[in-house]
Coordinates of C-alpha atoms and ligand atoms in Angstrom, one line a residue:
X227 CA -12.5 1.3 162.6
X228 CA -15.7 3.0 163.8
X229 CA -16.0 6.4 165.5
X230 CA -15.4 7.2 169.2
X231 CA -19.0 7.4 171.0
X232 CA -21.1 10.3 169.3
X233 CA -23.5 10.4 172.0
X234 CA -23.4 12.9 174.8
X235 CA -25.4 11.7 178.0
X236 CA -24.8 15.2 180.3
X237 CA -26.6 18.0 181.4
X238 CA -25.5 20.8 179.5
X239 CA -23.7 19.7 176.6
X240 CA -25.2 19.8 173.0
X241 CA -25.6 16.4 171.3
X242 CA -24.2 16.0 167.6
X243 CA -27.3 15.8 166.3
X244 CA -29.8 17.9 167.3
X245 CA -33.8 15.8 167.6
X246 CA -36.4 18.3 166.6
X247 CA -36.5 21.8 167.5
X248 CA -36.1 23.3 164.1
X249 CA -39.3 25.2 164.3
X250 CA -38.4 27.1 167.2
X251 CA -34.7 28.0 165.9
X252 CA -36.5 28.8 162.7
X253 CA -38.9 31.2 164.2
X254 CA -36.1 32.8 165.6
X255 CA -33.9 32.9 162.8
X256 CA -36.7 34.8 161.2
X257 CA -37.3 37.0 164.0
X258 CA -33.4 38.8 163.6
X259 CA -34.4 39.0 160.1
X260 CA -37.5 41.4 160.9
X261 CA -35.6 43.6 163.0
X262 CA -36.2 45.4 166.1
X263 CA -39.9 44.7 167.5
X264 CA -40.6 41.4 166.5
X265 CA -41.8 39.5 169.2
X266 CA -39.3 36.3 168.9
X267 CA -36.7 38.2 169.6
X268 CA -37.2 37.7 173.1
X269 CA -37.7 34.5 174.2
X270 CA -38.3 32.2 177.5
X271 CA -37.7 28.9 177.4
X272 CA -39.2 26.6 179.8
X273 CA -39.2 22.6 180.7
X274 CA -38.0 19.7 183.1
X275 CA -34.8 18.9 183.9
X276 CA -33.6 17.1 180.7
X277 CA -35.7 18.7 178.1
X278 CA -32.9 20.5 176.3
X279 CA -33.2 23.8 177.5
X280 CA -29.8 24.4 177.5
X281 CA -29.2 23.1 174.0
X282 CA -31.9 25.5 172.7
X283 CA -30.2 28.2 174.3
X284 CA -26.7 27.0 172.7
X285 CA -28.5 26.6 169.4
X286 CA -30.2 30.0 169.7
X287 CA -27.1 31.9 170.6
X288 CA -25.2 29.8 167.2
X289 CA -27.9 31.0 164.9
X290 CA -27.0 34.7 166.3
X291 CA -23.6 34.2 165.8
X292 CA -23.7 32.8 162.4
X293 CA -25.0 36.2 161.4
X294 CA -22.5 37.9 163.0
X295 CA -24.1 39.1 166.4
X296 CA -22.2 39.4 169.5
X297 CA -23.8 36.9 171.7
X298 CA -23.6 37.9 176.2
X299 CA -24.2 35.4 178.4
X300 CA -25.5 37.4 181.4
X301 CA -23.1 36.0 184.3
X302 CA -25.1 33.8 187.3
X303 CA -25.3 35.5 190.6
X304 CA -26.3 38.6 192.2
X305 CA -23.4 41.0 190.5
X306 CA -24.6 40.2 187.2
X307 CA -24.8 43.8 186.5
X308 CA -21.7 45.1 188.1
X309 CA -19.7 42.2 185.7
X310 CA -21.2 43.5 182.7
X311 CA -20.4 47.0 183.9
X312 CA -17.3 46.9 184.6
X313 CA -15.7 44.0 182.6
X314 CA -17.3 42.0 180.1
X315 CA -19.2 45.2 178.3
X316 CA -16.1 47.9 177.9
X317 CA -14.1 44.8 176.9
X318 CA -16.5 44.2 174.0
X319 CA -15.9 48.2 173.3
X320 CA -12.2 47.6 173.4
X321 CA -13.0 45.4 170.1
X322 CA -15.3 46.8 168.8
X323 CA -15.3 50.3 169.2
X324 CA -13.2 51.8 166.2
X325 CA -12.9 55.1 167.5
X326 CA -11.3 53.9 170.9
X327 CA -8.9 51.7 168.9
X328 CA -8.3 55.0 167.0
X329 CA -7.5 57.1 170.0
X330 CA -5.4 54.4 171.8
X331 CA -3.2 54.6 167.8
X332 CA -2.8 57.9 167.9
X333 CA -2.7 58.8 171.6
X334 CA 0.7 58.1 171.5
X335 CA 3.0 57.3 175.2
X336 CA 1.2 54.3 176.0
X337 CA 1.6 51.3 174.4
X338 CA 1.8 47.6 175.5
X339 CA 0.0 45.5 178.1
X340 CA -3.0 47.0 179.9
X341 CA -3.0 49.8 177.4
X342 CA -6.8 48.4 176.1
X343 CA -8.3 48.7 179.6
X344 CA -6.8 52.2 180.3
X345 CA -8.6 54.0 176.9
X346 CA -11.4 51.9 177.3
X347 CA -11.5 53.2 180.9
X348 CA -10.9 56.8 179.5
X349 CA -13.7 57.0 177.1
X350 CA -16.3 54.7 178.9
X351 CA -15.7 55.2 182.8
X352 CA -16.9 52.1 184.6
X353 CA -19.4 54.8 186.6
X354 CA -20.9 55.6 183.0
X355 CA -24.3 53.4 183.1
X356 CA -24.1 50.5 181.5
X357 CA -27.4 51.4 179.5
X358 CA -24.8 53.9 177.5
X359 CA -22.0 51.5 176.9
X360 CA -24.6 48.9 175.9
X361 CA -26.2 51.7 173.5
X362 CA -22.8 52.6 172.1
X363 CA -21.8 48.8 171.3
X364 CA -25.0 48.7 169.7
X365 CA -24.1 51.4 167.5
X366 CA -20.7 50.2 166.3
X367 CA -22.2 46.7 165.4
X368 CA -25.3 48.6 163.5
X369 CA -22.7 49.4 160.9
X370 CA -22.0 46.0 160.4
X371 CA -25.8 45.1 160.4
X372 CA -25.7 42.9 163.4
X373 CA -26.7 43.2 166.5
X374 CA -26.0 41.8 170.0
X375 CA -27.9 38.6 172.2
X376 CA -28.1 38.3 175.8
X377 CA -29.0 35.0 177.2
X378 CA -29.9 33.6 180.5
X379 CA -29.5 29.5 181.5
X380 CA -31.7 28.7 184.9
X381 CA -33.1 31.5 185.2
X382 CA -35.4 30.2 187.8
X383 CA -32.0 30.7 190.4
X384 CA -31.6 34.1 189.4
X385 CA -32.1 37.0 191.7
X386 CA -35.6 38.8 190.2
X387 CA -34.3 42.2 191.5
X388 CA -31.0 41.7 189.2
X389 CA -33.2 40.8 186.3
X390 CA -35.8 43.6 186.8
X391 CA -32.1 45.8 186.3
X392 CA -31.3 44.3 184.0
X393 CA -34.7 44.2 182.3
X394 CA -35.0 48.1 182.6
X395 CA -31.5 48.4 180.5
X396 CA -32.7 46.0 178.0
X397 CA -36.2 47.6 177.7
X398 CA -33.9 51.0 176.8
X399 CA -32.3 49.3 173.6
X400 CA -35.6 48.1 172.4
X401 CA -37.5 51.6 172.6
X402 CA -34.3 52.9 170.9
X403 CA -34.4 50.4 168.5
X404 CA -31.5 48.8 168.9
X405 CA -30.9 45.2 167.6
X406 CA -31.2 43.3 170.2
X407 CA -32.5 39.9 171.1
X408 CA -32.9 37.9 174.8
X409 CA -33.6 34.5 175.6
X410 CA -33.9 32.8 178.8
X411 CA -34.3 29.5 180.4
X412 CA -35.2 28.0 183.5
X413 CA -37.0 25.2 185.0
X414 CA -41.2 25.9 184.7
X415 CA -41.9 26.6 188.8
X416 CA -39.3 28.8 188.7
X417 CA -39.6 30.8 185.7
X418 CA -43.2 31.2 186.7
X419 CA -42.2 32.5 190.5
X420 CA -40.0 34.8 189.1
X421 CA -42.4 36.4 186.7
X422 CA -44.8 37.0 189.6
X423 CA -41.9 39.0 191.1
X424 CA -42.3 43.2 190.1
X425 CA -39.7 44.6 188.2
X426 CA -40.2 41.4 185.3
X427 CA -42.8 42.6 183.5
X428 CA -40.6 42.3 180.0
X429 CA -39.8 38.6 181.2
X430 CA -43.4 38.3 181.1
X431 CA -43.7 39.9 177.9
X432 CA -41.5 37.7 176.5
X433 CA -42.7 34.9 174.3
X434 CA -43.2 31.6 176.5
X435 CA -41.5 28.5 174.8
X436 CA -42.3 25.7 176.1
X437 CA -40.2 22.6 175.3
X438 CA -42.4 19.1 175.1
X439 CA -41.3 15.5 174.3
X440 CA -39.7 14.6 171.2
X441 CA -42.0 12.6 169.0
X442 CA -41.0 8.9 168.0
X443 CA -39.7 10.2 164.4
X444 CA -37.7 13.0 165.5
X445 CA -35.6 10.4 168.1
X446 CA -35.6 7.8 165.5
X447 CA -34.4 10.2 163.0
X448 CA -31.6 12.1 165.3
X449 CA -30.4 8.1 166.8
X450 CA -29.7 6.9 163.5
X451 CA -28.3 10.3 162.0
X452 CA -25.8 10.2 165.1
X453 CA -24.9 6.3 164.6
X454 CA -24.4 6.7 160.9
X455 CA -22.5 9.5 161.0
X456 CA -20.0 8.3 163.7
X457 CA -19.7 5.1 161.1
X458 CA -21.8 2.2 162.8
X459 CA -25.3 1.5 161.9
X460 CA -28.6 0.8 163.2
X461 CA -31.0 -1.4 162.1
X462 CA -35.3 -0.8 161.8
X463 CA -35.7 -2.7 164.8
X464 CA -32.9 -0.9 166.8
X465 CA -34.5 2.6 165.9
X466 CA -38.1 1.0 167.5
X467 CA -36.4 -0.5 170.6
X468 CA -34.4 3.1 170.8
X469 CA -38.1 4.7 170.9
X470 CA -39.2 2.3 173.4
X471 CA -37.0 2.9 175.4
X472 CA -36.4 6.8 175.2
X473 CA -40.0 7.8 175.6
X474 CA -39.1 10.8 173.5
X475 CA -36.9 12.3 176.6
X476 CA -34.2 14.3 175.1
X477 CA -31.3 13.2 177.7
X478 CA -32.5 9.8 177.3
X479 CA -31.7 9.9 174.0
X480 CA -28.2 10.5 174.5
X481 CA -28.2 7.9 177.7
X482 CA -29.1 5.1 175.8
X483 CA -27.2 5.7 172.5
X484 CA -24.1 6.2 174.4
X485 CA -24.8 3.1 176.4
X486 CA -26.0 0.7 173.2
X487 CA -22.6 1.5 171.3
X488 CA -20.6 0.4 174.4
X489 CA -21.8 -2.5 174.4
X490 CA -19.2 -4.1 171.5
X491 CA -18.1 -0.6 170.1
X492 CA -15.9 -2.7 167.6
X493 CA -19.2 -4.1 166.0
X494 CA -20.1 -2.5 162.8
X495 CA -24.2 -3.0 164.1
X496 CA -25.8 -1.5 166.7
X497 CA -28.8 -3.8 167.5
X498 CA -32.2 -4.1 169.4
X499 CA -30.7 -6.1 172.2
X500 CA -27.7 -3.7 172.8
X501 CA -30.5 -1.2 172.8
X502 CA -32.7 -2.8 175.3
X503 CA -30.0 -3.7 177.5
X504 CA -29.7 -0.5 178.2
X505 CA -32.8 -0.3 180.6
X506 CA -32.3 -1.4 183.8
X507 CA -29.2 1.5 184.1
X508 CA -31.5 4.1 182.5
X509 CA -34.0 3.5 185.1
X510 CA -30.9 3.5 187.5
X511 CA -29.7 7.1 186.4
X512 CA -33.6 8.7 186.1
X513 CA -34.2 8.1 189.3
X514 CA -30.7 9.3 190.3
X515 CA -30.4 12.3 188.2
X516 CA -33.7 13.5 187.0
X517 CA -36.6 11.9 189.8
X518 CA -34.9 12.1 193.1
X519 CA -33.6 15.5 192.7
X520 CA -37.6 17.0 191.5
X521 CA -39.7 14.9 194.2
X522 CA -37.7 15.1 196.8
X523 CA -38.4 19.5 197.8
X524 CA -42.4 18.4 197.1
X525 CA -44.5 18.8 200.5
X526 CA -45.7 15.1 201.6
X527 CA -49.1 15.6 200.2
X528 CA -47.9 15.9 196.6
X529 CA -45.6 13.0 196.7
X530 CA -48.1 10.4 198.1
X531 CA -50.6 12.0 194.9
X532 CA -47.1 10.5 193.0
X533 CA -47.2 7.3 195.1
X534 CA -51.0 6.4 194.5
X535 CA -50.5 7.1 190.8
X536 CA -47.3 4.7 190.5
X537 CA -49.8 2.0 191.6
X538 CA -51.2 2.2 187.5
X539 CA -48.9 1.3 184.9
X540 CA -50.4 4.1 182.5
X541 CA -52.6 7.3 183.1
X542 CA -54.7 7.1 186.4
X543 CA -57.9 8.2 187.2
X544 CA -58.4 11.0 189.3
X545 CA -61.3 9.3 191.1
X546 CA -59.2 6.5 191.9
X547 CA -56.2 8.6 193.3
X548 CA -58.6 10.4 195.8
X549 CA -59.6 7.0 196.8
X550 CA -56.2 5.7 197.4
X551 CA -54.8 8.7 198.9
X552 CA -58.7 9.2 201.3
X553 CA -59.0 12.6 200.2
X554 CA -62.2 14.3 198.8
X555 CA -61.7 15.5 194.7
X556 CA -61.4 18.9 195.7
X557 CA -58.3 17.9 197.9
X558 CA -56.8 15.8 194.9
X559 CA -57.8 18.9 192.7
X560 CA -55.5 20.9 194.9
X561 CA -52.3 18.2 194.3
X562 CA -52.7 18.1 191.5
X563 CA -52.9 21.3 189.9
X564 CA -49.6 21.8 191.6
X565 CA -47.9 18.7 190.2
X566 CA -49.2 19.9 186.8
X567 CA -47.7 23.3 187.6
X568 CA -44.4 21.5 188.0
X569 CA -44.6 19.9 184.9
X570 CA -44.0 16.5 187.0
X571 CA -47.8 15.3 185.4
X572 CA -49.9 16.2 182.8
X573 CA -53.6 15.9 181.9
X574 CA -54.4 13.2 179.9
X575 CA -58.2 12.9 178.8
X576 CA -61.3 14.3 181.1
X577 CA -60.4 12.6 184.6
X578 CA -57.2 11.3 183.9
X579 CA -53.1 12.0 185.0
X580 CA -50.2 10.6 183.6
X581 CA -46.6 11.1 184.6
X582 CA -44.4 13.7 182.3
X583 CA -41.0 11.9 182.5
X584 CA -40.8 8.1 182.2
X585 CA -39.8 6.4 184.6
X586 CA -40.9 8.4 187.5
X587 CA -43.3 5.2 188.4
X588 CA -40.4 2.8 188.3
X589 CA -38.3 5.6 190.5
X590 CA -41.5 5.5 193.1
X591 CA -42.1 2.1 193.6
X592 CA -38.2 1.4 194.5
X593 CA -38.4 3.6 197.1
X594 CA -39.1 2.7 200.8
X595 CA -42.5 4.2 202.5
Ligands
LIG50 N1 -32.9 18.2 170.8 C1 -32.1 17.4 171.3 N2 -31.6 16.3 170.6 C2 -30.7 15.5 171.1 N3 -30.3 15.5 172.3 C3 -30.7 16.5 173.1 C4 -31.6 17.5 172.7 N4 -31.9 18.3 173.7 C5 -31.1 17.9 174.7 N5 -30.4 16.8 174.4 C6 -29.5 16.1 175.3 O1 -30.2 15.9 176.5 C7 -29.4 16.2 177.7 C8 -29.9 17.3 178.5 O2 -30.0 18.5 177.8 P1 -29.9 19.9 178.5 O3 -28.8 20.0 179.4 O4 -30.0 21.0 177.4 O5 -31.3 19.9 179.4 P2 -31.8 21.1 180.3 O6 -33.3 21.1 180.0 O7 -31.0 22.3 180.2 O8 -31.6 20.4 181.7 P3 -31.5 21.2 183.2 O9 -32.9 21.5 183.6 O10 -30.8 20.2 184.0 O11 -30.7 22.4 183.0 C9 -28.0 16.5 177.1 O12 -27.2 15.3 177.1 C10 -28.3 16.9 175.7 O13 -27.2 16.6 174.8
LIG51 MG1 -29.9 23.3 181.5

């Protein structure tokens, strides 16, 4: 009786196996060995909707944890800091902090329910700057050789005077030499509007990651590792029609695996024509969930660029886009550099745009003028 369905088609939630990547998570696997100063331990992950930023940020925050570091997620929203202040840090100390555990044994008189949060209050006021408490949780988890994370998911929502704060208590653990690492990730426009904001200068500091496409082999590999291990199979030509389909798209990945088993879960093989049946919804949800939601803020010159490139079935020539659009070059130059800025098309050859995300041609062409 095989498996219940390993794949995972939604935003935010890591797949069971992870496709490529292993370089990064390597690089910063190494960079907590080297200790404080080495420049992976502050990262900034960028890419399209889909990409697996989120996952790398999950993965990154495991490897930390596997070596024992206390891992912060730095809360959404504007009183990011005040959160960390005055909950989330002194209840780390609470834990952590020996010495406050000591005092609340041998204080004597209180004991029982909110005893934690009144010593913790006593020795680490919530007025105390959280630089302090931050520095003093970073010395109790020295003597057990770790260290602590913070990460940041869509980054490109969050408020760039909370992270310059935030940034300026962060730059005081690394010039004290604290173990600490911080990884970010947002969506590329945004990450890049926020790093021309003052106050981010150790954002842009940071190393830039920049998540591309799986290749063919790593979504071969990662669709059969997922089927085989949830007890089904899938045959040479399933992995190429898998490929086909999933353009190396990390979400599609997911989409179409958890879409192919459906199709007679009971079946020990998973074949090409479960695999390719898959399309017509795949197009369905890009255009739903990936397309509509990135073209629809563009300003009208930038989507027509999109609609006279959706005429080609591959890359299209600049030339012929000014044509089609009646522009002058310099005018499509303008388009597209800003499409390429939003990752939505890429350079392909002297002269030549192609789409980032498949399916954004289908997604074009189905919509009314
Ligand atoms: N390396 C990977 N291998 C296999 N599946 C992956 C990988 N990366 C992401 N996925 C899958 O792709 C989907 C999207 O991943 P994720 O939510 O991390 O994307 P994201 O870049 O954070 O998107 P968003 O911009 O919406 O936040 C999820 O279903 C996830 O399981
Ligand atoms: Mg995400």
């Amino acid at each position: 009786m095989p498996a219940n369905n390993p794949f995972r088609p939604s935003f935010g939630v890591s797949p069971r196996v992870l496709a490529g990547r292993q370089d990064l998570l390597q690089d910063f696997d190494v960079a907590l060995d080297e200790g404080p100063g080495s420049p992976l331990r502050s990262l900034l992950v960028s890419g399209p909707r889909g990409m697996g930023k989120t996952v790398v940020l999950n993965e990154l925050e495991d490897i930390a944890r596997t070596r024992g570091w206390l891992v912060l997620r730095l809360p959404e929203g504007t009183d990011m800091l005040e959160e960390l202040e005055g909950s989330t840090v002194p209840a780390l100390l609470a834990e952590h902090d020996t010495q406050a555990v000591r005092r609340r044994l041998t204080g004597g008189g209180i004991s029982g329910l909110g005893s934690v949060s009144t010593d913790v209050e006593d020795r680490y006021p919530v007025r105390q700057s959280l630089t302090r408490m931050l520095g003093r949780l970073s010395e109790v988890l020295a003597v057990h050789e770790t260290g602590m994370m913070f990460t940041l998911d869509e980054v490109q929502d969050a408020d760039p005077d909370v992270v310059g704060r935030f940034a300026t208590v962060y730059q005081h653990l690394v010039r004290d030499e604290r173990e600490v690492a911080f990884a970010a990730a947002g969506l590329p426009v945004g990450v890049d509007q926020l790093l021309r904001q003052g106050g981010t200068t150790f954002l842009r500091r940071a190393e830039r990651v920049h998540l591309d496409l799986l290749t063919d082999e790593e979504v071969a590999e990662a669709a059969r590792a997922t089927v085989t291990e949830a007890g089904r199979t899938l045959g040479d030509e399933a992995v190429g029609a898998f490929g086909q389909i999933v353009h190396g798209y990390p979400y599609l990945l997911q989409l179409v695996g958890y879409h192919a088993w459906r199709v007679d879960p009971a079946r020990e093989e998973i074949t090409a024509r479960d695999v390719h049946r898959t399309r017509p919804l795949v197009v369905e949800r890009m255009g739903r969930l990936v397309h509509a939601p990135a073209v629809a803020p563009l300003p009208e010159g930038q989507r027509s660029y999109l609609r006279a490139m959706a005429v080609d079935d591959g890359p299209s020539s600049t030339r012929e886009i000014a044509e089609r659009m009646g522009v002058p070059m310099q005018q499509q130059n303008v388009y597209r550099a800003r499409l390429i800025g939003r990752e939505l098309i890429r350079a392909t050859g002297h002269g030549f745009v192609d789409v980032t995300l498949p399916y954004l041609r289908e997604y074009l062409r189905a919509q009314p003028r």
